[in-house]
Amino acid sequence: MTDDVQQVIDAFDRRAERRNERREFFRTALGAAALAGGGMAAASLSSAASAQAAPSDADILNFALNLEYLEAQFYSFAVFGTGLPANLLTGVGTQGAVTGGRKVVFTDPVVSAYAKEIAQDEVAHVTFLRNQLGNAAIAQPALDIGVTPTSAFSNAARAAGLIGAGDAFDVYANDNNFLLGAFTFEDVGVTAYKGAAPLISNKTYLEAAAGILAVEAYHAALVRTALYARGVATPTLRTSADAISNARDSLDGASDLDQGISATTLNGALASNIVPLDAQGIAFSRSVAQVHNIAYLTNVRQIGGGFFPAGTNNPNMELRYSGAN
């Protein structure tokens, strides 16, 4: 083993130790921030969940559709200044409104181009999943992508230590804030698709899900690369992204899954971590519970909160949600 390889391994080991030390702080802070956001009803779902049969392919695709609604609305507002068209919002369950969202005045043409490309892809994902589901497609639930002090983005940023009590985090204010907002849930989509893939029985749906997973992974890598590259010149941007990763990881239960965008070698040099992998070089998965926890910004059992104030229109998957693993 070369010295360079050993330095990288040691760097990841040290970063994991630092994450473990900070987990309890972020766990407590994020839970408090989520409660402060309001609109969270605790749920008693153990007996109901245990009585449910295995999720159907429609359940799983609707689980993915919830995340695609969130991403598509965020990017559409940020790039175009408007949300999804009305014909992409209807379906089973109660259709909800989008709180917040506005156009970003990008100053970096590269970030602007990335954002536009991702926005178009996410709208296409919503359209595709709705077409596959047909009459079984759920309606868009209520989404919070606003920038008030009690919004989901502000609560997430506060838990990561980016803003103080009572402050707001405006993800539409500039290129850097937009990238941090995108980073808040980009990795979650990748791990959610990977975690759900083994549950899909129809091979056609599985192939489609694998294709969407690949696209989401490209998106996450774009965001991580842009943050790291800009963070070399502006270290606070890089450390802010790593802090969001730590805060997000505090919702995953006992496992330590999430990884930031940077590491350091033994001699203190900065190293990138664009692709979060395990020891075998494989991307990790998140369970239904873990994805809900991050989306709801909580580590306790409940339906609704965070980016989905009233929960999702996906009752069969909600009944399986039993909190962090």
Coordinates of C-alpha atoms in Angstrom, one line a residue:
M1 CA 0.0 0.0 0.0
T2 CA 1.4 3.4 -1.0
D3 CA 1.8 6.3 1.4
D4 CA -0.8 8.3 -0.6
V5 CA -3.4 5.5 -0.4
Q6 CA -2.8 5.1 3.4
Q7 CA -3.1 8.8 3.9
V8 CA -6.5 8.8 2.2
I9 CA -7.7 5.8 4.3
D10 CA -6.5 7.5 7.5
A11 CA -8.2 10.7 6.5
F12 CA -11.6 8.9 6.1
D13 CA -11.1 7.2 9.4
R14 CA -10.4 10.5 11.2
R15 CA -13.4 12.1 9.5
A16 CA -15.7 9.3 10.7
E17 CA -14.4 9.8 14.2
R18 CA -15.2 13.5 14.0
R19 CA -18.7 12.8 12.7
N20 CA -19.4 10.4 15.5
E21 CA -18.4 13.0 18.1
R22 CA -20.8 15.6 16.5
R23 CA -23.7 13.2 15.9
E24 CA -25.4 13.8 19.2
F25 CA -25.2 17.6 18.9
F26 CA -26.8 17.5 15.5
R27 CA -29.4 14.9 16.5
T28 CA -30.6 17.1 19.4
A29 CA -30.4 20.3 17.4
L30 CA -32.3 19.0 14.4
G31 CA -35.0 17.5 16.5
A32 CA -35.6 20.8 18.2
A33 CA -35.6 22.7 15.0
A34 CA -38.1 20.3 13.5
L35 CA -40.5 20.8 16.5
A36 CA -40.1 24.5 16.2
G37 CA -41.2 24.3 12.6
G38 CA -44.7 23.2 13.7
G39 CA -47.3 21.1 11.8
M40 CA -46.0 17.8 13.1
A41 CA -48.3 15.1 14.4
A42 CA -46.9 12.2 16.2
A43 CA -48.1 8.8 14.9
S44 CA -48.7 5.4 16.5
L45 CA -48.3 3.1 13.6
S46 CA -46.6 -0.1 14.9
S47 CA -49.7 -2.4 14.9
A48 CA -50.9 -1.0 11.6
A49 CA -47.5 -1.3 9.9
S50 CA -47.1 -4.9 11.1
A51 CA -50.5 -5.8 9.5
Q52 CA -49.5 -4.5 6.1
A53 CA -48.5 -6.8 3.2
A54 CA -45.4 -6.2 1.2
P55 CA -45.4 -2.9 -0.7
S56 CA -46.6 -3.1 -4.3
D57 CA -44.6 -1.7 -7.2
A58 CA -47.1 1.2 -7.3
D59 CA -46.4 2.0 -3.6
I60 CA -42.7 2.1 -4.3
L61 CA -43.1 4.3 -7.4
N62 CA -45.3 6.7 -5.5
F63 CA -42.7 6.7 -2.8
A64 CA -40.2 7.9 -5.4
L65 CA -42.7 10.3 -6.9
N66 CA -43.0 12.2 -3.6
L67 CA -39.2 12.9 -3.7
E68 CA -39.4 13.9 -7.4
Y69 CA -42.2 16.4 -6.7
L70 CA -40.0 18.0 -4.1
E71 CA -36.9 18.2 -6.3
A72 CA -38.8 19.2 -9.4
Q73 CA -40.6 22.1 -7.6
F74 CA -37.4 23.4 -6.0
Y75 CA -35.4 23.4 -9.2
S76 CA -38.2 24.7 -11.3
F77 CA -38.7 27.7 -9.1
A78 CA -35.0 28.3 -8.8
V79 CA -34.4 28.2 -12.5
F80 CA -37.6 29.3 -14.2
G81 CA -39.4 31.2 -11.4
T82 CA -42.5 29.0 -11.6
G83 CA -43.5 25.6 -10.3
L84 CA -44.8 22.5 -12.1
P85 CA -47.8 22.8 -14.4
A86 CA -51.2 22.0 -13.0
N87 CA -51.6 18.8 -15.0
L88 CA -48.6 17.3 -13.2
L89 CA -50.0 17.9 -9.7
T90 CA -53.3 15.9 -9.6
G91 CA -53.9 12.4 -8.4
V92 CA -54.8 10.2 -5.5
G93 CA -55.0 11.9 -2.1
T94 CA -55.2 15.5 -1.1
Q95 CA -53.3 17.9 -3.5
G96 CA -51.2 20.3 -1.5
A97 CA -49.8 23.7 -2.3
V98 CA -46.1 24.7 -2.5
T99 CA -44.9 27.2 0.1
G100 CA -42.1 29.4 -1.1
G101 CA -39.9 29.1 -4.1
R102 CA -38.6 31.8 -6.4
K103 CA -36.1 32.3 -9.2
V104 CA -32.4 32.5 -8.4
V105 CA -30.4 35.3 -10.1
F106 CA -27.3 33.1 -10.9
T107 CA -24.0 34.9 -11.4
D108 CA -22.0 31.8 -12.3
P109 CA -23.0 30.5 -15.8
V110 CA -21.7 27.1 -14.9
V111 CA -24.0 26.8 -11.9
S112 CA -26.8 28.2 -13.9
A113 CA -26.4 25.6 -16.6
Y114 CA -26.2 22.8 -14.1
A115 CA -29.4 24.0 -12.4
K116 CA -31.3 24.2 -15.7
E117 CA -30.2 20.8 -16.8
I118 CA -31.2 19.2 -13.4
A119 CA -34.6 21.1 -13.4
Q120 CA -35.5 19.7 -16.8
D121 CA -34.5 16.2 -15.7
E122 CA -36.6 16.4 -12.5
V123 CA -39.7 17.5 -14.4
A124 CA -39.2 14.6 -16.8
H125 CA -39.0 12.2 -13.8
V126 CA -42.3 13.4 -12.4
T127 CA -43.9 13.1 -15.8
F128 CA -42.5 9.6 -16.4
L129 CA -43.5 8.2 -12.9
R130 CA -47.0 9.7 -13.3
N131 CA -47.3 8.0 -16.7
Q132 CA -46.2 4.7 -15.4
L133 CA -48.6 4.9 -12.4
G134 CA -51.6 6.1 -14.4
N135 CA -54.7 6.4 -12.3
A136 CA -52.6 5.2 -9.2
A137 CA -50.4 8.2 -9.3
I138 CA -50.6 10.3 -6.1
A139 CA -51.3 14.0 -6.1
Q140 CA -48.5 16.3 -5.1
P141 CA -48.7 16.8 -1.3
A142 CA -48.1 20.1 0.4
L143 CA -44.4 21.1 0.1
D144 CA -42.3 23.6 2.0
I145 CA -39.5 25.1 0.0
G146 CA -39.7 28.5 1.5
V147 CA -37.2 30.8 3.2
T148 CA -38.9 32.0 6.4
P149 CA -37.2 31.4 9.8
T150 CA -39.5 28.4 10.4
S151 CA -39.2 26.9 6.9
A152 CA -37.7 23.5 6.2
F153 CA -34.6 24.9 4.6
S154 CA -34.0 27.3 7.6
N155 CA -34.6 24.5 10.1
A156 CA -32.1 22.3 8.3
A157 CA -29.5 25.0 8.1
R158 CA -30.0 26.0 11.7
A159 CA -29.5 22.4 12.8
A160 CA -26.3 22.3 10.8
G161 CA -25.1 25.5 12.6
L162 CA -25.2 27.7 9.4
I163 CA -27.7 30.2 11.0
G164 CA -28.7 31.3 14.4
A165 CA -32.0 31.0 16.3
G166 CA -34.7 33.0 14.6
D167 CA -32.7 33.5 11.4
A168 CA -33.8 32.5 7.9
F169 CA -31.7 30.7 5.3
D170 CA -32.5 31.9 1.8
V171 CA -31.6 29.2 -0.7
Y172 CA -32.6 31.4 -3.6
A173 CA -30.3 34.4 -2.6
N174 CA -27.2 33.4 -4.6
D175 CA -25.3 30.5 -6.3
N176 CA -23.8 29.2 -3.1
N177 CA -27.0 29.1 -1.1
F178 CA -28.7 27.4 -3.9
L179 CA -26.1 24.7 -4.1
L180 CA -26.3 24.2 -0.3
G181 CA -30.1 23.9 -0.6
A182 CA -29.7 21.3 -3.4
F183 CA -27.2 19.4 -1.4
T184 CA -29.7 19.1 1.5
F185 CA -31.7 16.5 -0.3
E186 CA -29.8 15.5 -3.5
D187 CA -27.9 12.6 -1.9
V188 CA -31.1 11.4 -0.3
G189 CA -32.7 10.7 -3.6
V190 CA -29.8 8.5 -4.7
T191 CA -29.9 6.4 -1.5
A192 CA -33.7 6.2 -1.5
Y193 CA -33.8 4.7 -5.0
K194 CA -31.0 2.2 -4.2
G195 CA -32.8 1.2 -1.0
A196 CA -36.1 0.7 -2.7
A197 CA -34.8 -1.1 -5.8
P198 CA -34.8 -4.6 -4.1
L199 CA -38.5 -4.2 -3.3
I200 CA -39.5 -3.8 -7.0
S201 CA -40.8 -7.0 -8.6
N202 CA -41.6 -5.8 -12.1
K203 CA -38.4 -5.9 -14.2
T204 CA -39.5 -3.1 -16.4
Y205 CA -40.1 -0.8 -13.4
L206 CA -36.8 -2.0 -11.9
E207 CA -34.9 -1.0 -15.1
A208 CA -36.6 2.4 -15.1
A209 CA -35.8 2.9 -11.4
A210 CA -32.2 2.0 -12.1
G211 CA -32.1 4.6 -14.8
I212 CA -33.5 7.3 -12.6
L213 CA -31.1 6.3 -9.8
A214 CA -28.2 6.8 -12.3
V215 CA -29.5 10.3 -13.2
E216 CA -29.9 11.3 -9.6
A217 CA -26.4 10.1 -8.9
Y218 CA -25.1 12.4 -11.7
H219 CA -27.1 15.2 -10.2
A220 CA -25.7 14.7 -6.7
A221 CA -22.2 14.5 -8.1
L222 CA -22.7 17.7 -10.0
V223 CA -23.8 19.5 -6.8
R224 CA -21.0 18.0 -4.7
T225 CA -18.4 18.9 -7.3
A226 CA -19.6 22.4 -7.6
L227 CA -19.6 22.9 -3.9
Y228 CA -16.1 21.4 -3.5
A229 CA -14.7 23.4 -6.3
R230 CA -16.1 26.7 -5.1
G231 CA -15.3 25.6 -1.5
V232 CA -11.5 25.5 -2.3
A233 CA -11.6 29.3 -2.7
T234 CA -14.3 29.8 0.0
P235 CA -13.6 27.3 2.8
T236 CA -16.8 28.2 4.7
L237 CA -18.9 26.9 1.8
R238 CA -17.1 23.5 1.9
T239 CA -17.5 23.3 5.7
S240 CA -21.1 24.3 5.5
A241 CA -21.8 21.4 3.1
D242 CA -20.0 19.0 5.5
A243 CA -22.1 20.4 8.4
I244 CA -25.3 19.7 6.4
S245 CA -24.1 16.1 5.8
N246 CA -23.5 15.7 9.6
A247 CA -26.9 17.1 10.4
R248 CA -28.6 14.9 7.8
D249 CA -26.7 11.9 9.1
S250 CA -28.0 12.4 12.6
L251 CA -31.4 11.3 11.4
D252 CA -30.2 7.9 10.1
G253 CA -30.3 6.2 13.4
A254 CA -27.4 4.3 14.9
S255 CA -25.7 3.8 11.5
D256 CA -23.2 6.4 10.3
L257 CA -24.0 6.6 6.5
D258 CA -23.8 10.1 5.3
Q259 CA -20.5 11.6 4.0
G260 CA -19.5 15.2 3.4
I261 CA -17.7 16.5 0.3
S262 CA -14.2 16.8 1.8
A263 CA -11.5 15.0 3.7
T264 CA -7.9 15.7 4.8
T265 CA -4.8 13.7 4.4
L266 CA -2.3 12.9 7.2
N267 CA -0.2 16.0 6.3
G268 CA -3.4 18.2 6.5
A269 CA -3.9 18.6 2.8
L270 CA -7.4 18.9 1.5
A271 CA -8.9 16.0 -0.3
S272 CA -12.2 15.7 -2.2
N273 CA -15.0 13.2 -1.4
I274 CA -17.3 13.6 -4.4
V275 CA -18.7 10.1 -4.4
P276 CA -19.8 8.8 -1.0
L277 CA -19.0 5.1 -0.9
D278 CA -18.6 2.2 1.5
A279 CA -15.4 0.2 2.0
Q280 CA -16.3 -1.9 -1.1
G281 CA -16.7 1.2 -3.3
I282 CA -20.5 0.8 -3.3
A283 CA -23.0 3.6 -2.8
F284 CA -25.1 3.1 0.4
S285 CA -28.9 2.7 0.7
R286 CA -31.5 4.3 2.9
S287 CA -34.6 2.6 4.2
V288 CA -38.1 4.1 3.9
A289 CA -37.9 5.2 7.5
Q290 CA -34.6 6.9 7.1
V291 CA -35.8 8.8 4.0
H292 CA -38.9 9.9 5.8
N293 CA -36.9 11.1 8.8
I294 CA -34.7 13.3 6.6
A295 CA -37.6 14.6 4.6
Y296 CA -39.5 15.4 7.8
L297 CA -36.4 16.7 9.6
T298 CA -36.9 14.6 12.7
N299 CA -35.6 11.5 14.4
V300 CA -38.9 10.6 16.1
R301 CA -41.9 8.8 14.7
Q302 CA -44.4 11.1 13.0
I303 CA -46.3 11.8 9.8
G304 CA -45.5 15.2 8.4
G305 CA -43.0 17.9 8.9
G306 CA -40.0 19.4 7.3
F307 CA -40.3 19.5 3.5
F308 CA -43.7 17.7 3.7
P309 CA -45.7 19.6 6.3
A310 CA -48.8 17.3 6.0
G311 CA -47.0 14.1 5.2
T312 CA -47.2 12.4 1.8
N313 CA -50.1 11.0 -0.2
N314 CA -48.6 7.5 0.1
P315 CA -50.5 5.8 3.0
N316 CA -49.2 2.3 2.3
M317 CA -45.6 3.5 2.7
E318 CA -46.4 5.8 5.6
L319 CA -47.8 2.8 7.5
R320 CA -44.4 1.2 7.1
Y321 CA -42.6 4.3 8.4
S322 CA -41.6 3.5 11.9
G323 CA -38.9 6.1 12.6
A324 CA -35.1 5.9 12.4
N325 CA -33.4 2.5 12.1

